Coordinates of C-alpha atoms in Angstrom, one line a residue:
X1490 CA -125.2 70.4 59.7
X1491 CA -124.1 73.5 60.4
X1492 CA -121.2 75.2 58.4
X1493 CA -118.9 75.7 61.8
X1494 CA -119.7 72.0 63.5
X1495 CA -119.0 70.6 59.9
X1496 CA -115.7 72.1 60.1
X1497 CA -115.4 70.9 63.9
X1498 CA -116.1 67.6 62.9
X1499 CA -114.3 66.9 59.9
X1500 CA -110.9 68.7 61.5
X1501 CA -111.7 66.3 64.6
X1502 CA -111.8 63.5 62.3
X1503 CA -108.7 63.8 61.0
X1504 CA -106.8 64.2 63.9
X1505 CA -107.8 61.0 65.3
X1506 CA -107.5 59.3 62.2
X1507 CA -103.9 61.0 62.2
X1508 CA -103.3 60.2 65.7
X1509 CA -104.5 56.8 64.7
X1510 CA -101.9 56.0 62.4
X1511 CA -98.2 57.4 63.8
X1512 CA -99.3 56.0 67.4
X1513 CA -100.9 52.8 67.1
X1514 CA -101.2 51.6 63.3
X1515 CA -97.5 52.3 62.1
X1516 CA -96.0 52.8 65.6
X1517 CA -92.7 50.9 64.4
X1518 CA -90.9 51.0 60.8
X1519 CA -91.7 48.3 58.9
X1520 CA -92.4 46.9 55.6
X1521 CA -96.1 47.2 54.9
X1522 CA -97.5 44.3 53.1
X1523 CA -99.9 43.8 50.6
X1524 CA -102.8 42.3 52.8
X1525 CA -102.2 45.5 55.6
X1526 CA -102.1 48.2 52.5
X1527 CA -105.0 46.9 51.1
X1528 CA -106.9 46.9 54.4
X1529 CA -106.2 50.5 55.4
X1530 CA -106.8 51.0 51.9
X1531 CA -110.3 50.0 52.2
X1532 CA -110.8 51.5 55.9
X1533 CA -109.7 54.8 54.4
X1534 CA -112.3 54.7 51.5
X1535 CA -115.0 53.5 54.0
X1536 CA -114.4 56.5 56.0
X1537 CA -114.6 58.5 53.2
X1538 CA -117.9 57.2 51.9
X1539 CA -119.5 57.0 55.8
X1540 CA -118.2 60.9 55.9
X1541 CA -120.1 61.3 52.7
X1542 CA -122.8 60.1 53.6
X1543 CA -123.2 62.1 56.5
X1544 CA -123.0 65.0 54.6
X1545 CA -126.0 63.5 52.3
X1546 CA -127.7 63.0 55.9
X1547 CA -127.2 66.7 57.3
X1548 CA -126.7 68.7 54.4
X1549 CA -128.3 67.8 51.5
X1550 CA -127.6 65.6 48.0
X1551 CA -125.9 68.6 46.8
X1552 CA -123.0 68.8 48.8
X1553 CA -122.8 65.2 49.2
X1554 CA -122.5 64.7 45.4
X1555 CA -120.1 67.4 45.1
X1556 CA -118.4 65.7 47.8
X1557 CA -118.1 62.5 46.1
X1558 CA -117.2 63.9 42.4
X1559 CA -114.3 65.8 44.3
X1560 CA -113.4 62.5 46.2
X1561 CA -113.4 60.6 43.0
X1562 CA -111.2 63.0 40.9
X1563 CA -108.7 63.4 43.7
X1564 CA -108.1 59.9 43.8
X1565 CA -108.2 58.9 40.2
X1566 CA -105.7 61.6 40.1
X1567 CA -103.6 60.5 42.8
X1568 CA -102.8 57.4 40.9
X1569 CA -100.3 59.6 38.8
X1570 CA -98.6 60.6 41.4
X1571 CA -98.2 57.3 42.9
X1572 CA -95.9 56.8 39.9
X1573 CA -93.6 59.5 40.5
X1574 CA -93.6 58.1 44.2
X1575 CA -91.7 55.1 43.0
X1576 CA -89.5 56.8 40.8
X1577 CA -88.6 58.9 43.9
X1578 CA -87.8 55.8 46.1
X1579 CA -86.2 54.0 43.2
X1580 CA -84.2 56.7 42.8
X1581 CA -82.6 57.6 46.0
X1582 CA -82.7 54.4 47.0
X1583 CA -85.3 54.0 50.2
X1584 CA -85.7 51.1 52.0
X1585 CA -89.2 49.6 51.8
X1586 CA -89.3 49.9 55.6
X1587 CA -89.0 53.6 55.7
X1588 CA -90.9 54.8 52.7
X1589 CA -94.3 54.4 55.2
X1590 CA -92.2 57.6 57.7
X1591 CA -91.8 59.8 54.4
X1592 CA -95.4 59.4 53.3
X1593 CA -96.9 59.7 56.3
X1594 CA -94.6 63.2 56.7
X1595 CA -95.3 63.9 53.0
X1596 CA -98.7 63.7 53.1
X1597 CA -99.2 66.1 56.6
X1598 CA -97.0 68.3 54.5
X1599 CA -99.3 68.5 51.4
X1600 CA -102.3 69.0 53.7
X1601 CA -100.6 72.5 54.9
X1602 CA -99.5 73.4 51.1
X1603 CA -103.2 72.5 49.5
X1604 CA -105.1 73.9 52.5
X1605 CA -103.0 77.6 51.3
X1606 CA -103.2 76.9 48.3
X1607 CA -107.2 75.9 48.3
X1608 CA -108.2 79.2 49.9
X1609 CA -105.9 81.4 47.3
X1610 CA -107.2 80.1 45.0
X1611 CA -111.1 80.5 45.8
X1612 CA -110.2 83.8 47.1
X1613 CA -108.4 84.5 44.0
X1614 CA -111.6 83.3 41.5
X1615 CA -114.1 84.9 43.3
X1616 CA -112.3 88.3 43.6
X1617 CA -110.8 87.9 40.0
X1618 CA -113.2 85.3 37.9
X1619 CA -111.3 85.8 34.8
X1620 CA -108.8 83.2 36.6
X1621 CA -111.9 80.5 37.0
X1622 CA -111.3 80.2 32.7
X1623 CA -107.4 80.7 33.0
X1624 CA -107.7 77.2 35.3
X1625 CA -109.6 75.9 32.6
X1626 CA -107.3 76.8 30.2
X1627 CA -104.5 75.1 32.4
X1628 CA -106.5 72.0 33.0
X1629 CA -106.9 71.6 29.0
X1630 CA -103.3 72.0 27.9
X1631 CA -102.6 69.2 31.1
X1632 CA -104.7 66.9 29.7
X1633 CA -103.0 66.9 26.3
X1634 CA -100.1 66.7 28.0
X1635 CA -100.4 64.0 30.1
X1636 CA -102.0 62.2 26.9
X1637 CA -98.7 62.4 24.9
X1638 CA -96.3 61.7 27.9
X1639 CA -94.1 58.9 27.4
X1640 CA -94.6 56.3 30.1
X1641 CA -90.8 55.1 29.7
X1642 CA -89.7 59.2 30.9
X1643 CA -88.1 59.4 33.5
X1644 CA -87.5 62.7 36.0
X1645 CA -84.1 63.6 36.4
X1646 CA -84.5 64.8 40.5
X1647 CA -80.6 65.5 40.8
X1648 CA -81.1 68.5 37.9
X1649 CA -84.0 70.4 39.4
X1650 CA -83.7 73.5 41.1
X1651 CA -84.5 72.8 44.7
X1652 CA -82.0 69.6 44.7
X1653 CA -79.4 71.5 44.0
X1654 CA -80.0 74.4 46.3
X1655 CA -80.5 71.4 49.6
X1656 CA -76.6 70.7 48.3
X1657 CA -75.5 73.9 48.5
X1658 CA -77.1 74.0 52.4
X1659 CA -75.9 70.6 52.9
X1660 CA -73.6 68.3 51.6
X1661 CA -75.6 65.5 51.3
X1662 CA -74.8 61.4 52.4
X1663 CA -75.6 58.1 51.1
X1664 CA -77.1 56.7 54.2
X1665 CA -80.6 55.3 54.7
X1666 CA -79.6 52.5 57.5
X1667 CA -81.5 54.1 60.3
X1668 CA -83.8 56.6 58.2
X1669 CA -82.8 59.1 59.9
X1670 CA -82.5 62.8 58.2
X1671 CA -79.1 63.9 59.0
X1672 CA -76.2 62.2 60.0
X1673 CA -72.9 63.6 61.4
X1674 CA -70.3 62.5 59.0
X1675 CA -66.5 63.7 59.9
X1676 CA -68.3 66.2 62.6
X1677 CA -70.4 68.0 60.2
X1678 CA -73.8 67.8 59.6
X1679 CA -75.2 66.1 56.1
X1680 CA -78.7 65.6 55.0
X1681 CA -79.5 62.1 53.9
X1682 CA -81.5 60.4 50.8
X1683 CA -84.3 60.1 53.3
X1684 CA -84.7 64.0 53.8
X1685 CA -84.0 64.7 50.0
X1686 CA -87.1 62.1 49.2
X1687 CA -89.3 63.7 51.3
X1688 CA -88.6 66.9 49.8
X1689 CA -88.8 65.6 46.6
X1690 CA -92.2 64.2 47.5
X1691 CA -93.4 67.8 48.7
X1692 CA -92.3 69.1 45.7
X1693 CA -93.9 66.9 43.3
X1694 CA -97.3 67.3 45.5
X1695 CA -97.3 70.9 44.9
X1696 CA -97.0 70.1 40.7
X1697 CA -99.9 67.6 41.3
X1698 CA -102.1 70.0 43.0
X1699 CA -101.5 72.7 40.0
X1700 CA -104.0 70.1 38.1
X1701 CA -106.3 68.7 41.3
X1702 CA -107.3 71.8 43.0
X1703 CA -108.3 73.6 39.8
X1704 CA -110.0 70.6 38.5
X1705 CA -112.1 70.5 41.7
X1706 CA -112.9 74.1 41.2
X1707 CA -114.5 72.8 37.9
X1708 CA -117.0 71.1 40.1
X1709 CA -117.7 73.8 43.2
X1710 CA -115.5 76.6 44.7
X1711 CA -117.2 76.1 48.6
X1712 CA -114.1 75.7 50.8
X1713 CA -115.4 72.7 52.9
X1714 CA -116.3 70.9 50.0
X1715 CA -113.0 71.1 48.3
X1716 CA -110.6 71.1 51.2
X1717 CA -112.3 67.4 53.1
X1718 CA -112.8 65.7 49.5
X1719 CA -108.3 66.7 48.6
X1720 CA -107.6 65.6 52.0
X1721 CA -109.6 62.5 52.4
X1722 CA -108.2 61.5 49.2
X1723 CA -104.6 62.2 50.1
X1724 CA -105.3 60.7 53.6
X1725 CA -105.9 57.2 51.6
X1726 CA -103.0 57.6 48.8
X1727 CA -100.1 56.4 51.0
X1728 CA -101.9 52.9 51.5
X1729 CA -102.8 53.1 48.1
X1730 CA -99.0 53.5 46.9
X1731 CA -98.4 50.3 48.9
X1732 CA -101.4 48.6 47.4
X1733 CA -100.5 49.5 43.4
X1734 CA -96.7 50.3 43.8
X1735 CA -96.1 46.7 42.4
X1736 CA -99.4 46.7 39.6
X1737 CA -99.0 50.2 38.3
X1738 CA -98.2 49.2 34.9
X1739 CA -101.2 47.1 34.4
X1740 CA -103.7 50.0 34.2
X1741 CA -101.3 51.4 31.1
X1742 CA -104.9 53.4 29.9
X1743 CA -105.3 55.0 32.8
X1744 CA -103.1 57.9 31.9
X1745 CA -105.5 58.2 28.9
X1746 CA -108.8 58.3 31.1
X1747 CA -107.4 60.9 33.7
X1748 CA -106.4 63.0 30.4
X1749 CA -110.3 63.0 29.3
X1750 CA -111.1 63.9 32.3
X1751 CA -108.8 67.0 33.0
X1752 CA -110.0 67.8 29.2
X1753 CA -113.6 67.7 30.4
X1754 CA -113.3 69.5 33.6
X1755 CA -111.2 72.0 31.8
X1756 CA -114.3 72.5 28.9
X1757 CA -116.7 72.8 31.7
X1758 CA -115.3 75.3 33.4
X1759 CA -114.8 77.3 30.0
X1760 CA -118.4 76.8 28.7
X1761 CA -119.9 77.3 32.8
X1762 CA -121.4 80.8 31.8
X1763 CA -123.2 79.3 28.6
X1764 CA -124.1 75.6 29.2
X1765 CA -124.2 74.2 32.5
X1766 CA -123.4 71.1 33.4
X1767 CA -124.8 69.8 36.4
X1768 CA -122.5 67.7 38.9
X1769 CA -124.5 64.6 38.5
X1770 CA -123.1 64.3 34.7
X1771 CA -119.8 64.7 36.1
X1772 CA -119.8 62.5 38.5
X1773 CA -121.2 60.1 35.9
X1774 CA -119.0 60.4 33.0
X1775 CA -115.8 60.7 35.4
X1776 CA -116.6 57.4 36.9
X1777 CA -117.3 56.1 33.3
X1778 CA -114.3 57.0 31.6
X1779 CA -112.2 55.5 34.8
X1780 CA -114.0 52.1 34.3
X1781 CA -113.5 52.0 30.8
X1782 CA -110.1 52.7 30.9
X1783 CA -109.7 50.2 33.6
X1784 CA -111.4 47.6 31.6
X1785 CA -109.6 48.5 28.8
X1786 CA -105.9 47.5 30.6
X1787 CA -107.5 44.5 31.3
X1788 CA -108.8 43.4 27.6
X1789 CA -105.7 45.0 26.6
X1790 CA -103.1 44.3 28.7
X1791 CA -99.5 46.1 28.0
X1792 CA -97.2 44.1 25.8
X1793 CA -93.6 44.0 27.6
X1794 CA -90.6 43.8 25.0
X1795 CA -87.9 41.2 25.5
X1796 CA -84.4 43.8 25.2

């Protein structure tokens, strides 16, 4: 496939799929069930693998097995940021019938922001490749991070910067009835917990991508390959919220696989000018540390105190 009508195509792609869901799928604000998350949830991954496997078709195992590495960290990593999703909506209070509208405006804001921030950044590395170790560096001290982060910790949103400079725009309202952005309270304008959400949402996308786009960068810097494998996860993520909102805390080890594999990304992109590690191995131990901290939760399953 040629590098232009691979571009055509996938853009065209996501448009429909787009199109897809605000007109037909999600036309009306409801709550979305388990049985309908986990459909689009599987609709979305099948599109991803039949896209994949085009790309085997026309262009080669390469790019397809970059393709599918990238997929497969973007959406193991996605499942962090699920969490912080429902500490968003539990926090400002969002009617299950309304989180589908943020998400869906969330995630075509994230696809702007990671599209700038995917071609800084391979702009950046190949003018400056000092910075490919420096994103190793960050994806290393991540990893330990997110290893020693307490599950129990919860974000205080009202202290960070940005909510406090949306109050000083607007004064803000305690009204989610008809999920609307801003009401007209006493004649003047207020923002509502619905707008400050989404904000939130965008903001903690942007903190996410600081460890997904360099880790992809781990496993190949061509713009195609990076920019369809973040989107095509993030297309699925807001059916996967619905899916695991309600099972998160089962899959307690999971925190500990993503930090192996930020830790191992991270090494590989430190050690890339004196061992190379070919993307079959990473596609293989990625999806062999997920499964065995999947199993894990399951033979292990988290021990809920009685307070």
């Amino acid at each position: 496939m040629h590098h232009t009508l691979g571009w055509v195509v996938f853009t065209l792609i996501i448009l429909v799929l787009l199109l897809l869901d605000l007109v037909i799928f999600n036309r009306k604000a409801h709550v979305i069930t388990l049985k309908e998350s986990l459909a689009y949830s599987s609709m979305w991954i099948a599109i991803a693998f039949v896209f994949n496997i085009g790309l085997y078709y026309f262009n080669g195992d390469k790019q397809a097995i970059e393709f599918l590495t990238g997929y497969i960290i973007e959406k193991s990593l996605s499942i962090d940021n699920i969490f912080v999703m429902i500490l968003i909506f539990q926090t400002f209070q969002i009617p299950s019938e309304y989180q589908h509208k943020i998400l869906f405006l969330g995630i075509i804001g994230a696809i702007i922001l990671r599209a700038i921030m995917i071609f800084v950044g391979i702009s950046l590395v190949e003018r400056f490749h000092f910075i490919f170790y420096i994103f190793g560096l960050l994806l290393i001290f991540n990893s330990i991070k997110m290893a020693f982060k307490k599950e129990e910790e919860e974000i205080d949103f009202e202290s960070k910067w940005f909510f406090k400079r949306i109050k000083n725009i607007y004064p803000i309202a305690n009204n989610t009835k008809e999920g609307r952005f801003f009401v007209l309270l006493d004649g003047k304008k207020h923002a509502t917990q619905i707008l400050i959400a989404l904000l939130v949402i965008e903001f903690s996308d942007i903190m996410f991508a600081m460890d997904s786009i360099p880790a992809i960068f781990g496993i190949t810097t061509d713009p195609f390959i990076v920019f369809s494998s973040n989107i095509f996860a993030i297309l699925g993520l807001r059916s996967l919220y619905f899916a695991l909102a309600g099972i998160m805390g089962i899959f307690h080890f999971i925190k500990y696989g993503l930090s192996i594999i930020l830790g191992f990304i991270g090494v590989k992109m430190l050690i890339a000018n004196i061992i190379h590690i070919p993307t079959i191995i990473s596609l293989i131990t990625i999806i062999a540390v997920l499964s065995i901290s999947i199993l894990f939760s399951l033979l292990f399953p988290k021990v809920i105190e009685n307070k």
